[in-house]
PDB file of C-alpha atoms and ligand atoms in Angstrom:
ATOM      1  CA  UNK A 968       4.459   6.424  -8.440  1.00 92.00           C
ATOM      2  CA  UNK A 969       6.096   9.013 -10.680  1.00 96.00           C
ATOM      3  CA  UNK A 970       3.759  12.001 -10.419  1.00 98.00           C
ATOM      4  CA  UNK A 971       1.929  11.658  -7.109  1.00 98.00           C
ATOM      5  CA  UNK A 972       3.277  11.271  -3.570  1.00 98.00           C
ATOM      6  CA  UNK A 973       1.446  10.115  -0.478  1.00 98.00           C
ATOM      7  CA  UNK A 974       2.679  10.829   3.054  1.00 98.00           C
ATOM      8  CA  UNK A 975       1.100  10.219   6.432  1.00 98.00           C
ATOM      9  CA  UNK A 976       1.456  12.579   9.416  1.00 98.00           C
ATOM     10  CA  UNK A 977      -0.422  11.203  12.396  1.00 96.00           C
ATOM     11  CA  UNK A 978      -4.065  10.882  11.401  1.00 96.00           C
ATOM     12  CA  UNK A 979      -3.646  13.109   8.323  1.00 98.00           C
ATOM     13  CA  UNK A 980      -2.729  11.943   4.810  1.00 98.00           C
ATOM     14  CA  UNK A 981      -1.045  14.335   2.358  1.00 98.00           C
ATOM     15  CA  UNK A 982      -1.402  13.656  -1.364  1.00 98.00           C
ATOM     16  CA  UNK A 983       0.816  15.837  -3.573  1.00 98.00           C
ATOM     17  CA  UNK A 984       0.548  16.129  -7.349  1.00 98.00           C
ATOM     18  CA  UNK A 985       4.181  16.252  -8.343  1.00 98.00           C
ATOM     19  CA  UNK A 986       4.745  17.244 -11.960  1.00 98.00           C
ATOM     20  CA  UNK A 987       6.185  20.725 -11.481  1.00 96.00           C
ATOM     21  CA  UNK A 988       7.786  20.959 -14.951  1.00 96.00           C
ATOM     22  CA  UNK A 989       4.277  21.086 -16.426  1.00 98.00           C
ATOM     23  CA  UNK A 990       2.884  23.081 -13.484  1.00 98.00           C
ATOM     24  CA  UNK A 991       1.283  19.846 -12.218  1.00 98.00           C
ATOM     25  CA  UNK A 992      -1.012  19.576 -15.265  1.00 98.00           C
ATOM     26  CA  UNK A 993      -3.233  16.501 -15.231  1.00 97.00           C
ATOM     27  CA  UNK A 994      -2.356  13.938 -17.882  1.00 96.00           C
ATOM     28  CA  UNK A 995      -3.631  10.338 -17.931  1.00 95.00           C
ATOM     29  CA  UNK A 996      -0.694   9.089 -15.851  1.00 96.00           C
ATOM     30  CA  UNK A 997      -1.315  11.703 -13.136  1.00 98.00           C
ATOM     31  CA  UNK A 998      -5.015  10.817 -13.052  1.00 98.00           C
ATOM     32  CA  UNK A 999      -4.211   7.088 -12.771  1.00 97.00           C
ATOM     33  CA  UNK A1000      -1.741   7.740  -9.956  1.00 98.00           C
ATOM     34  CA  UNK A1001      -4.170  10.009  -8.115  1.00 98.00           C
ATOM     35  CA  UNK A1002      -6.687   7.201  -8.284  1.00 98.00           C
ATOM     36  CA  UNK A1003      -4.100   4.790  -6.862  1.00 98.00           C
ATOM     37  CA  UNK A1004      -3.095   7.233  -4.114  1.00 98.00           C
ATOM     38  CA  UNK A1005      -6.676   7.594  -2.870  1.00 98.00           C
ATOM     39  CA  UNK A1006      -7.091   3.796  -3.033  1.00 98.00           C
ATOM     40  CA  UNK A1007      -3.976   3.472  -0.851  1.00 97.00           C
ATOM     41  CA  UNK A1008      -5.402   5.604   1.984  1.00 97.00           C
ATOM     42  CA  UNK A1009      -6.259   3.489   5.022  1.00 95.00           C
ATOM     43  CA  UNK A1010      -9.500   5.200   6.008  1.00 93.00           C
ATOM     44  CA  UNK A1011      -9.574   3.296   9.292  1.00 90.00           C
ATOM     45  CA  UNK A1012      -6.555   5.199  10.580  1.00 93.00           C
ATOM     46  CA  UNK A1013      -6.495   8.380   8.471  1.00 96.00           C
ATOM     47  CA  UNK A1014      -9.194  10.939   9.272  1.00 96.00           C
ATOM     48  CA  UNK A1015      -8.546  13.741   6.787  1.00 98.00           C
ATOM     49  CA  UNK A1016      -6.631  14.197   3.539  1.00 98.00           C
ATOM     50  CA  UNK A1017      -4.811  17.271   2.244  1.00 99.00           C
ATOM     51  CA  UNK A1018      -4.463  17.521  -1.539  1.00 99.00           C
ATOM     52  CA  UNK A1019      -1.826  19.929  -2.827  1.00 98.00           C
ATOM     53  CA  UNK A1020       0.596  20.564  -5.692  1.00 98.00           C
ATOM     54  CA  UNK A1021       4.401  20.379  -5.699  1.00 98.00           C
ATOM     55  CA  UNK A1022       6.360  23.631  -5.916  1.00 97.00           C
ATOM     56  CA  UNK A1023       5.423  27.199  -5.121  1.00 95.00           C
ATOM     57  CA  UNK A1024       3.897  28.240  -8.405  1.00 98.00           C
ATOM     58  CA  UNK A1025       1.079  25.905  -9.241  1.00 98.00           C
ATOM     59  CA  UNK A1026      -1.529  23.680  -7.637  1.00 98.00           C
ATOM     60  CA  UNK A1027      -2.697  22.251 -10.984  1.00 98.00           C
ATOM     61  CA  UNK A1028      -2.538  24.285 -14.237  1.00 98.00           C
ATOM     62  CA  UNK A1029      -5.364  22.246 -15.764  1.00 96.00           C
ATOM     63  CA  UNK A1030      -5.736  19.146 -17.838  1.00 95.00           C
ATOM     64  CA  UNK A1031      -2.685  18.493 -19.997  1.00 96.00           C
ATOM     65  CA  UNK A1032      -3.291  20.541 -23.134  1.00 93.00           C
ATOM     66  CA  UNK A1033      -0.546  18.693 -25.068  1.00 94.00           C
ATOM     67  CA  UNK A1034      -2.147  15.329 -24.405  1.00 93.00           C
ATOM     68  CA  UNK A1035      -5.665  16.619 -25.112  1.00 90.00           C
ATOM     69  CA  UNK A1036      -4.744  18.386 -28.361  1.00 91.00           C
ATOM     70  CA  UNK A1037      -4.628  15.182 -30.439  1.00 93.00           C
ATOM     71  CA  UNK A1038      -7.547  13.286 -28.893  1.00 92.00           C
ATOM     72  CA  UNK A1039     -10.329  11.889 -31.060  1.00 93.00           C
ATOM     73  CA  UNK A1040     -13.937  12.290 -29.889  1.00 91.00           C
ATOM     74  CA  UNK A1041     -13.870   8.790 -28.354  1.00 95.00           C
ATOM     75  CA  UNK A1042     -10.519   9.391 -26.671  1.00 93.00           C
ATOM     76  CA  UNK A1043     -11.730  12.778 -25.387  1.00 88.00           C
ATOM     77  CA  UNK A1044     -14.746  11.082 -23.843  1.00 88.00           C
ATOM     78  CA  UNK A1045     -12.537   8.386 -22.251  1.00 92.00           C
ATOM     79  CA  UNK A1046     -10.175  11.066 -20.875  1.00 92.00           C
ATOM     80  CA  UNK A1047     -13.162  12.971 -19.480  1.00 89.00           C
ATOM     81  CA  UNK A1048     -14.456   9.800 -17.814  1.00 93.00           C
ATOM     82  CA  UNK A1049     -11.043   9.013 -16.287  1.00 94.00           C
ATOM     83  CA  UNK A1050     -10.923  12.488 -14.742  1.00 95.00           C
ATOM     84  CA  UNK A1051     -14.548  12.487 -13.648  1.00 95.00           C
ATOM     85  CA  UNK A1052     -14.158   9.081 -11.975  1.00 97.00           C
ATOM     86  CA  UNK A1053     -11.174  10.307  -9.918  1.00 98.00           C
ATOM     87  CA  UNK A1054     -12.873  13.605  -9.057  1.00 98.00           C
ATOM     88  CA  UNK A1055     -16.033  11.773  -7.976  1.00 97.00           C
ATOM     89  CA  UNK A1056     -13.897   9.435  -5.870  1.00 98.00           C
ATOM     90  CA  UNK A1057     -12.484  12.498  -4.083  1.00 98.00           C
ATOM     91  CA  UNK A1058     -15.910  14.109  -3.689  1.00 98.00           C
ATOM     92  CA  UNK A1059     -17.451  10.954  -2.210  1.00 98.00           C
ATOM     93  CA  UNK A1060     -14.310   9.837  -0.348  1.00 98.00           C
ATOM     94  CA  UNK A1061     -15.456   8.698   3.105  1.00 97.00           C
ATOM     95  CA  UNK A1062     -13.232  11.190   4.978  1.00 97.00           C
ATOM     96  CA  UNK A1063     -12.864  14.944   4.351  1.00 98.00           C
ATOM     97  CA  UNK A1064     -10.434  16.153   1.686  1.00 98.00           C
ATOM     98  CA  UNK A1065      -8.921  19.651   1.988  1.00 99.00           C
ATOM     99  CA  UNK A1066      -7.460  21.307  -1.115  1.00 99.00           C
ATOM    100  CA  UNK A1067      -4.386  23.372  -0.199  1.00 99.00           C
ATOM    101  CA  UNK A1068      -4.245  25.445  -3.391  1.00 99.00           C
ATOM    102  CA  UNK A1069      -0.656  26.682  -3.646  1.00 98.00           C
ATOM    103  CA  UNK A1070      -0.762  28.588  -6.950  1.00 98.00           C
ATOM    104  CA  UNK A1071      -2.483  28.177 -10.347  1.00 98.00           C
ATOM    105  CA  UNK A1072      -5.781  26.290 -10.179  1.00 98.00           C
ATOM    106  CA  UNK A1073      -6.950  26.577 -13.768  1.00 98.00           C
ATOM    107  CA  UNK A1074      -9.414  24.410 -15.690  1.00 97.00           C
ATOM    108  CA  UNK A1075      -9.028  20.898 -14.305  1.00 97.00           C
ATOM    109  CA  UNK A1076      -7.079  22.438 -11.404  1.00 98.00           C
ATOM    110  CA  UNK A1077     -10.015  24.578 -10.327  1.00 98.00           C
ATOM    111  CA  UNK A1078     -12.271  21.565 -10.931  1.00 98.00           C
ATOM    112  CA  UNK A1079     -10.259  19.132  -8.805  1.00 98.00           C
ATOM    113  CA  UNK A1080     -10.175  21.676  -5.960  1.00 98.00           C
ATOM    114  CA  UNK A1081     -13.976  21.863  -6.152  1.00 98.00           C
ATOM    115  CA  UNK A1082     -14.278  18.097  -5.778  1.00 98.00           C
ATOM    116  CA  UNK A1083     -12.600  18.534  -2.365  1.00 98.00           C
ATOM    117  CA  UNK A1084     -14.668  19.332   0.723  1.00 98.00           C
ATOM    118  CA  UNK A1085     -12.806  22.514   1.688  1.00 98.00           C
ATOM    119  CA  UNK A1086     -10.480  24.868  -0.225  1.00 98.00           C
ATOM    120  CA  UNK A1087      -7.852  27.123   1.298  1.00 98.00           C
ATOM    121  CA  UNK A1088      -5.192  28.854  -0.793  1.00 98.00           C
ATOM    122  CA  UNK A1089      -1.981  30.846  -0.848  1.00 98.00           C
ATOM    123  CA  UNK A1090      -1.890  34.570  -1.732  1.00 98.00           C
ATOM    124  CA  UNK A1091      -0.457  33.767  -5.184  1.00 98.00           C
ATOM    125  CA  UNK A1092      -3.290  31.385  -6.093  1.00 98.00           C
ATOM    126  CA  UNK A1093      -5.151  32.006  -9.374  1.00 98.00           C
ATOM    127  CA  UNK A1094      -8.447  30.324 -10.178  1.00 98.00           C
ATOM    128  CA  UNK A1095     -10.239  30.101 -13.493  1.00 98.00           C
ATOM    129  CA  UNK A1096     -12.039  28.026 -16.084  1.00 98.00           C
ATOM    130  CA  UNK A1097     -10.235  29.015 -19.330  1.00 97.00           C
ATOM    131  CA  UNK A1098     -11.770  26.224 -21.436  1.00 96.00           C
ATOM    132  CA  UNK A1099     -13.959  28.314 -23.755  1.00 97.00           C
ATOM    133  CA  UNK A1100     -10.791  30.078 -24.892  1.00 96.00           C
ATOM    134  CA  UNK A1101      -9.447  26.660 -25.897  1.00 92.00           C
ATOM    135  CA  UNK A1102     -12.603  25.706 -27.816  1.00 92.00           C
ATOM    136  CA  UNK A1103     -13.993  23.281 -25.239  1.00 91.00           C
ATOM    137  CA  UNK A1104     -16.318  23.253 -22.259  1.00 92.00           C
ATOM    138  CA  UNK A1105     -15.042  22.524 -18.760  1.00 94.00           C
ATOM    139  CA  UNK A1106     -14.930  18.728 -18.805  1.00 89.00           C
ATOM    140  CA  UNK A1107     -14.189  17.651 -15.264  1.00 93.00           C
ATOM    141  CA  UNK A1108     -17.369  18.890 -13.621  1.00 94.00           C
ATOM    142  CA  UNK A1109     -16.644  22.647 -13.727  1.00 96.00           C
ATOM    143  CA  UNK A1110     -20.022  23.642 -15.141  1.00 96.00           C
ATOM    144  CA  UNK A1111     -21.712  21.745 -12.321  1.00 96.00           C
ATOM    145  CA  UNK A1112     -19.536  22.246  -9.251  1.00 97.00           C
ATOM    146  CA  UNK A1113     -18.657  25.933  -9.801  1.00 98.00           C
ATOM    147  CA  UNK A1114     -22.345  26.869 -10.010  1.00 97.00           C
ATOM    148  CA  UNK A1115     -23.034  24.904  -6.829  1.00 96.00           C
ATOM    149  CA  UNK A1116     -20.063  26.499  -5.034  1.00 97.00           C
ATOM    150  CA  UNK A1117     -20.216  30.205  -5.959  1.00 98.00           C
ATOM    151  CA  UNK A1118     -23.756  30.496  -7.363  1.00 97.00           C
ATOM    152  CA  UNK A1119     -25.079  30.358 -10.904  1.00 98.00           C
ATOM    153  CA  UNK A1120     -24.476  33.995 -11.926  1.00 98.00           C
ATOM    154  CA  UNK A1121     -20.848  34.128 -10.804  1.00 98.00           C
ATOM    155  CA  UNK A1122     -20.115  30.671 -12.254  1.00 98.00           C
ATOM    156  CA  UNK A1123     -21.580  31.640 -15.628  1.00 98.00           C
ATOM    157  CA  UNK A1124     -19.559  34.853 -15.665  1.00 98.00           C
ATOM    158  CA  UNK A1125     -16.306  33.036 -14.855  1.00 98.00           C
ATOM    159  CA  UNK A1126     -16.926  30.251 -17.384  1.00 98.00           C
ATOM    160  CA  UNK A1127     -18.260  32.405 -20.274  1.00 98.00           C
ATOM    161  CA  UNK A1128     -15.498  35.018 -19.928  1.00 98.00           C
ATOM    162  CA  UNK A1129     -12.673  32.551 -19.136  1.00 98.00           C
ATOM    163  CA  UNK A1130     -11.334  35.271 -16.816  1.00 97.00           C
ATOM    164  CA  UNK A1131      -8.902  34.194 -14.115  1.00 98.00           C
ATOM    165  CA  UNK A1132      -9.428  35.474 -10.593  1.00 98.00           C
ATOM    166  CA  UNK A1133      -6.887  36.011  -7.830  1.00 98.00           C
ATOM    167  CA  UNK A1134      -6.970  34.660  -4.291  1.00 98.00           C
ATOM    168  CA  UNK A1135      -8.702  37.689  -2.744  1.00 98.00           C
ATOM    169  CA  UNK A1136     -11.564  37.506  -5.252  1.00 98.00           C
ATOM    170  CA  UNK A1137     -11.804  33.726  -4.815  1.00 98.00           C
ATOM    171  CA  UNK A1138     -12.203  34.374  -1.089  1.00 98.00           C
ATOM    172  CA  UNK A1139     -14.793  37.110  -1.647  1.00 98.00           C
ATOM    173  CA  UNK A1140     -17.017  34.883  -3.800  1.00 98.00           C
ATOM    174  CA  UNK A1141     -16.717  31.889  -1.464  1.00 98.00           C
ATOM    175  CA  UNK A1142     -14.575  29.696  -3.700  1.00 98.00           C
ATOM    176  CA  UNK A1143     -11.977  29.401  -0.910  1.00 98.00           C
ATOM    177  CA  UNK A1144     -12.473  29.561   2.844  1.00 98.00           C
ATOM    178  CA  UNK A1145      -9.209  31.333   3.673  1.00 98.00           C
ATOM    179  CA  UNK A1146      -6.057  32.817   2.108  1.00 98.00           C
ATOM    180  CA  UNK A1147      -2.573  32.446   3.632  1.00 98.00           C
ATOM    181  CA  UNK A1148       0.954  33.575   2.777  1.00 98.00           C
ATOM    182  CA  UNK A1149       2.508  30.765   0.706  1.00 98.00           C
ATOM    183  CA  UNK A1150       4.848  29.684   3.512  1.00 98.00           C
ATOM    184  CA  UNK A1151       1.957  29.315   5.966  1.00 98.00           C
ATOM    185  CA  UNK A1152      -0.439  27.401   3.720  1.00 98.00           C
ATOM    186  CA  UNK A1153       0.587  23.827   4.542  1.00 98.00           C
ATOM    187  CA  UNK A1154       0.717  24.473   8.281  1.00 98.00           C
ATOM    188  CA  UNK A1155      -2.768  25.979   8.093  1.00 98.00           C
ATOM    189  CA  UNK A1156      -4.001  22.958   6.102  1.00 98.00           C
ATOM    190  CA  UNK A1157      -2.460  20.560   8.629  1.00 98.00           C
ATOM    191  CA  UNK A1158      -3.988  22.482  11.538  1.00 98.00           C
ATOM    192  CA  UNK A1159      -7.403  22.341   9.886  1.00 98.00           C
ATOM    193  CA  UNK A1160      -7.025  18.627   9.092  1.00 98.00           C
ATOM    194  CA  UNK A1161      -5.902  17.874  12.666  1.00 97.00           C
ATOM    195  CA  UNK A1162      -8.868  19.742  14.099  1.00 96.00           C
ATOM    196  CA  UNK A1163     -11.183  17.588  11.987  1.00 96.00           C
ATOM    197  CA  UNK A1164      -9.214  14.459  12.916  1.00 95.00           C
ATOM    198  CA  UNK A1165      -9.792  15.060  16.632  1.00 91.00           C
ATOM    199  CA  UNK A1166     -13.551  14.775  16.228  1.00 91.00           C
ATOM    200  CA  UNK A1167     -15.562  11.574  16.143  1.00 91.00           C
ATOM    201  CA  UNK A1168     -14.753   9.914  12.813  1.00 92.00           C
ATOM    202  CA  UNK A1169     -18.087   8.215  12.244  1.00 92.00           C
ATOM    203  CA  UNK A1170     -19.908  11.494  12.930  1.00 94.00           C
ATOM    204  CA  UNK A1171     -17.589  13.445  10.595  1.00 95.00           C
ATOM    205  CA  UNK A1172     -18.068  10.886   7.812  1.00 95.00           C
ATOM    206  CA  UNK A1173     -21.817  10.894   8.285  1.00 96.00           C
ATOM    207  CA  UNK A1174     -21.860  14.716   8.142  1.00 97.00           C
ATOM    208  CA  UNK A1175     -20.001  14.625   4.805  1.00 98.00           C
ATOM    209  CA  UNK A1176     -22.441  12.083   3.405  1.00 98.00           C
ATOM    210  CA  UNK A1177     -25.474  13.961   4.744  1.00 98.00           C
ATOM    211  CA  UNK A1178     -24.342  17.263   3.197  1.00 98.00           C
ATOM    212  CA  UNK A1179     -23.329  15.718  -0.139  1.00 98.00           C
ATOM    213  CA  UNK A1180     -26.361  13.461  -0.559  1.00 98.00           C
ATOM    214  CA  UNK A1181     -28.794  16.007   0.854  1.00 98.00           C
ATOM    215  CA  UNK A1182     -27.791  18.648  -1.685  1.00 96.00           C
ATOM    216  CA  UNK A1183     -28.899  16.357  -4.528  1.00 95.00           C
ATOM    217  CA  UNK A1184     -32.535  16.065  -3.397  1.00 98.00           C
ATOM    218  CA  UNK A1185     -35.409  18.237  -2.142  1.00 98.00           C
ATOM    219  CA  UNK A1186     -35.591  19.284   1.529  1.00 98.00           C
ATOM    220  CA  UNK A1187     -38.146  16.624   2.553  1.00 98.00           C
ATOM    221  CA  UNK A1188     -35.876  13.863   1.269  1.00 98.00           C
ATOM    222  CA  UNK A1189     -32.741  15.636   2.549  1.00 98.00           C
ATOM    223  CA  UNK A1190     -34.069  15.695   6.111  1.00 98.00           C
ATOM    224  CA  UNK A1191     -34.705  11.924   5.914  1.00 98.00           C
ATOM    225  CA  UNK A1192     -31.095  11.417   4.777  1.00 98.00           C
ATOM    226  CA  UNK A1193     -29.931  13.394   7.813  1.00 98.00           C
ATOM    227  CA  UNK A1194     -32.217  11.442  10.167  1.00 98.00           C
ATOM    228  CA  UNK A1195     -30.794   8.124   9.007  1.00 97.00           C
ATOM    229  CA  UNK A1196     -27.177   9.245   9.292  1.00 96.00           C
ATOM    230  CA  UNK A1197     -27.889  10.807  12.713  1.00 96.00           C
ATOM    231  CA  UNK A1198     -29.456   7.539  13.915  1.00 95.00           C
ATOM    232  CA  UNK A1199     -26.506   5.619  12.497  1.00 93.00           C
ATOM    233  CA  UNK A1200     -24.187   7.373  14.998  1.00 93.00           C
ATOM    234  CA  UNK A1201     -25.939   5.911  18.018  1.00 92.00           C
ATOM    235  CA  UNK A1202     -24.569   2.820  19.766  1.00 87.00           C
ATOM    236  CA  UNK A1203     -21.129   3.551  18.293  1.00 86.00           C
ATOM    237  CA  UNK A1204     -18.093   3.903  20.549  1.00 85.00           C
ATOM    238  CA  UNK A1205     -17.754   7.438  19.217  1.00 84.00           C
ATOM    239  CA  UNK A1206     -21.166   8.448  20.492  1.00 88.00           C
ATOM    240  CA  UNK A1207     -20.838   6.634  23.825  1.00 87.00           C
ATOM    241  CA  UNK A1208     -17.400   8.091  24.528  1.00 85.00           C
ATOM    242  CA  UNK A1209     -18.250  11.569  23.233  1.00 85.00           C
ATOM    243  CA  UNK A1210     -21.416  11.956  25.319  1.00 89.00           C
ATOM    244  CA  UNK A1211     -19.981  10.019  28.280  1.00 88.00           C
ATOM    245  CA  UNK A1212     -17.057  12.387  28.596  1.00 84.00           C
ATOM    246  CA  UNK A1213     -19.394  15.371  28.572  1.00 85.00           C
ATOM    247  CA  UNK A1214     -21.672  13.882  31.214  1.00 89.00           C
ATOM    248  CA  UNK A1215     -18.752  12.981  33.487  1.00 87.00           C
ATOM    249  CA  UNK A1216     -18.061  16.728  33.676  1.00 78.00           C
ATOM    250  CA  UNK A1217     -14.398  15.862  33.699  1.00 63.00           C
ATOM    251  CA  UNK A1218     -12.837  18.959  32.159  1.00 53.00           C
ATOM    252  CA  UNK A1219      -9.526  17.265  31.502  1.00 56.00           C
ATOM    253  CA  UNK A1220     -11.164  14.283  29.868  1.00 54.00           C
ATOM    254  CA  UNK A1221     -13.591  16.424  27.923  1.00 46.00           C
ATOM    255  CA  UNK A1222     -10.772  18.384  26.375  1.00 37.00           C
ATOM    256  CA  UNK A1223      -8.451  15.530  25.558  1.00 41.00           C
ATOM    257  CA  UNK A1224      -8.464  13.746  22.228  1.00 43.00           C
ATOM    258  CA  UNK A1225     -10.803  10.817  22.631  1.00 45.00           C
ATOM    259  CA  UNK A1226      -9.542   7.631  20.990  1.00 48.00           C
ATOM    260  CA  UNK A1227     -12.730   7.222  19.039  1.00 49.00           C
ATOM    261  CA  UNK A1228     -13.088   3.865  17.365  1.00 51.00           C
ATOM    262  CA  UNK A1229     -14.255   3.270  13.865  1.00 47.00           C
ATOM    263  CA  UNK A1230     -17.212   0.983  13.264  1.00 46.00           C
TER     264      UNK A1230
HETATM  265  N1  DAK B 662      -0.990  21.419 -19.916  1.00 83.94           N
HETATM  266  C1  DAK B 662       0.261  21.065 -20.314  1.00 83.94           C
HETATM  267  N2  DAK B 662       1.361  21.773 -20.013  1.00 83.94           N
HETATM  268  C2  DAK B 662       1.208  22.899 -19.292  1.00 83.94           C
HETATM  269  C3  DAK B 662      -0.072  23.331 -18.846  1.00 83.94           C
HETATM  270  C4  DAK B 662      -1.208  22.531 -19.189  1.00 83.94           C
HETATM  271  N3  DAK B 662      -2.458  22.835 -18.784  1.00 83.94           N
HETATM  272  N4  DAK B 662       0.085  24.486 -18.171  1.00 83.94           N
HETATM  273  C5  DAK B 662       1.414  24.756 -18.185  1.00 83.94           C
HETATM  274  N5  DAK B 662       2.089  23.797 -18.861  1.00 83.94           N
HETATM  275  C6  DAK B 662       3.534  23.719 -19.091  1.00 83.94           C
HETATM  276  C7  DAK B 662       3.956  24.730 -20.168  1.00 83.94           C
HETATM  277  O1  DAK B 662       3.726  24.200 -21.461  1.00 83.94           O
HETATM  278  C8  DAK B 662       5.431  24.875 -19.855  1.00 83.94           C
HETATM  279  O2  DAK B 662       6.109  23.755 -20.350  1.00 83.94           O
HETATM  280  P1  DAK B 662       7.567  23.944 -21.069  1.00 83.94           P
HETATM  281  O3  DAK B 662       7.319  24.884 -22.192  1.00 83.94           O
HETATM  282  O4  DAK B 662       8.444  24.526 -20.002  1.00 83.94           O
HETATM  283  O5  DAK B 662       7.928  22.552 -21.479  1.00 83.94           O
HETATM  284  C9  DAK B 662       5.466  24.791 -18.333  1.00 83.94           C
HETATM  285  O6  DAK B 662       4.238  24.131 -17.943  1.00 83.94           O
HETATM  286  C10 DAK B 662       5.493  26.145 -17.662  1.00 83.94           C
HETATM  287  O7  DAK B 662       4.409  26.911 -18.163  1.00 83.94           O
HETATM  288  P2  DAK B 662       4.609  28.407 -18.737  1.00 83.94           P
HETATM  289  O8  DAK B 662       5.962  28.588 -19.324  1.00 83.94           O
HETATM  290  O9  DAK B 662       3.432  28.696 -19.599  1.00 83.94           O
HETATM  291  O10 DAK B 662       4.527  29.237 -17.364  1.00 83.94           O
HETATM  292  P3  DAK B 662       4.012  30.707 -17.168  1.00 83.94           P
HETATM  293  O11 DAK B 662       4.357  31.074 -15.777  1.00 83.94           O
HETATM  294  O12 DAK B 662       4.488  31.611 -18.269  1.00 83.94           O
HETATM  295  O13 DAK B 662       2.416  30.612 -17.277  1.00 83.94           O
HETATM  296  C11 DAK B 662       0.214  29.679 -16.867  1.00 83.94           C
HETATM  297  C12 DAK B 662       1.689  29.908 -16.355  1.00 83.94           C
HETATM  298  C13 DAK B 662      -0.488  28.745 -15.895  1.00 83.94           C
HETATM  299  C14 DAK B 662      -0.503  31.018 -16.912  1.00 83.94           C
HETATM  300  C15 DAK B 662       0.297  29.078 -18.300  1.00 83.94           C
HETATM  301  O14 DAK B 662       1.174  27.935 -18.262  1.00 83.94           O
HETATM  302  C16 DAK B 662      -1.034  28.637 -18.793  1.00 83.94           C
HETATM  303  O15 DAK B 662      -1.860  29.449 -19.206  1.00 83.94           O
HETATM  304  N6  DAK B 662      -1.274  27.316 -18.787  1.00 83.94           N
HETATM  305  C17 DAK B 662      -2.458  26.750 -19.334  1.00 83.94           C
HETATM  306  C18 DAK B 662      -3.597  26.979 -18.363  1.00 83.94           C
HETATM  307  C19 DAK B 662      -4.881  26.419 -18.904  1.00 83.94           C
HETATM  308  O16 DAK B 662      -5.416  26.900 -19.900  1.00 83.94           O
HETATM  309  N7  DAK B 662      -5.367  25.432 -18.218  1.00 83.94           N
HETATM  310  C20 DAK B 662      -6.644  24.858 -18.543  1.00 83.94           C
HETATM  311  C21 DAK B 662      -6.448  23.664 -19.367  1.00 83.94           C
HETATM  312  S1  DAK B 662      -7.998  23.135 -20.017  1.00 83.94           S
HETATM  313  C22 DAK B 662     -12.635  17.543 -20.861  1.00 83.94           C
HETATM  314  C23 DAK B 662     -11.811  17.104 -19.875  1.00 83.94           C
HETATM  315  C24 DAK B 662     -11.018  18.017 -19.203  1.00 83.94           C
HETATM  316  C25 DAK B 662     -11.031  19.332 -19.518  1.00 83.94           C
HETATM  317  C26 DAK B 662     -11.867  19.763 -20.497  1.00 83.94           C
HETATM  318  C27 DAK B 662     -12.667  18.897 -21.155  1.00 83.94           C
HETATM  319  N8  DAK B 662     -13.437  16.641 -21.556  1.00 83.94           N
HETATM  320  C28 DAK B 662     -13.052  15.305 -21.715  1.00 83.94           C
HETATM  321  C29 DAK B 662     -14.619  17.146 -22.224  1.00 83.94           C
HETATM  322  C30 DAK B 662     -10.168  20.228 -18.841  1.00 83.94           C
HETATM  323  C31 DAK B 662      -9.627  21.243 -19.501  1.00 83.94           C
HETATM  324  C32 DAK B 662      -8.574  22.054 -18.925  1.00 83.94           C
HETATM  325  O17 DAK B 662      -8.161  21.908 -17.805  1.00 83.94           O
END
């Protein structure tokens, strides 16, 4: 692949968007390769993914404005669908995806970070939805996911004004969970991913599905979704080993990483 790299470190996969000359802007080739990279993840051995951008300046500076500038209506729709399909794949990916936002996260960059489960960023990160300044609406889910992430009023303000915000403001409004010096960001992302990876994989997956699916329906239906995914954990090796270790009161065993098995 030319624009996306995929590395494995233990139980953590690292996907890097690598087009630094264009500040990692998303063109069709990048979107295709991202799709391929997520397809290549062996979810039976990998338990969390980190998504980041190459270089120290930009996570993703948006959809590729050069490529978009000449699109017809039909091509624009097809480009939107290509992006939305990849973003939805990330959002519904069976294992957690952490966005390590290492600089500009504008337009499609902000949007792809919001399709991840968790966002952390470096101190130089800048978030924004500048689309209305370019004569378009956010097209990769920004109008939907930003409102769900930071609340309707703040999302409307950011989208209508096209104002960029810095890392500290992104943290204050809940767009990112934590801010790190640039040189500490990847280590922090790996530590977070490893902490997730040490927990029971079926339970973690079911939590992701319960939260995602539950948010789409009313509370009565959401509770039923949780009940089913809770029940689904029983009789698995994860549940037997996890509870067994606790009941054995073996401190050593309780604290060690349990080799949980996938279904
Ligand atoms: N696309 C293409 N190239 C980009 C780019 C982008 N989004 N952002 C930066 N680049 C390129 C620049 O053109 C420049 O290339 P060269 O001139 O060196 O060849 C190189 O990256 C370095 O950028 P700058 O020279 O501009 O660097 P600066 O440090 O001065 O500025 C910046 C950094 C991030 C502030 C600036 O580059 C900038 O404002 N970039 C554009 C940010 C932006 O507006 N992004 C949002 C794009 S809109 C839809 C589907 C999708 C979308 C919408 C609708 N549908 C189908 C409905 C999504 C839209 C967007 O994401």
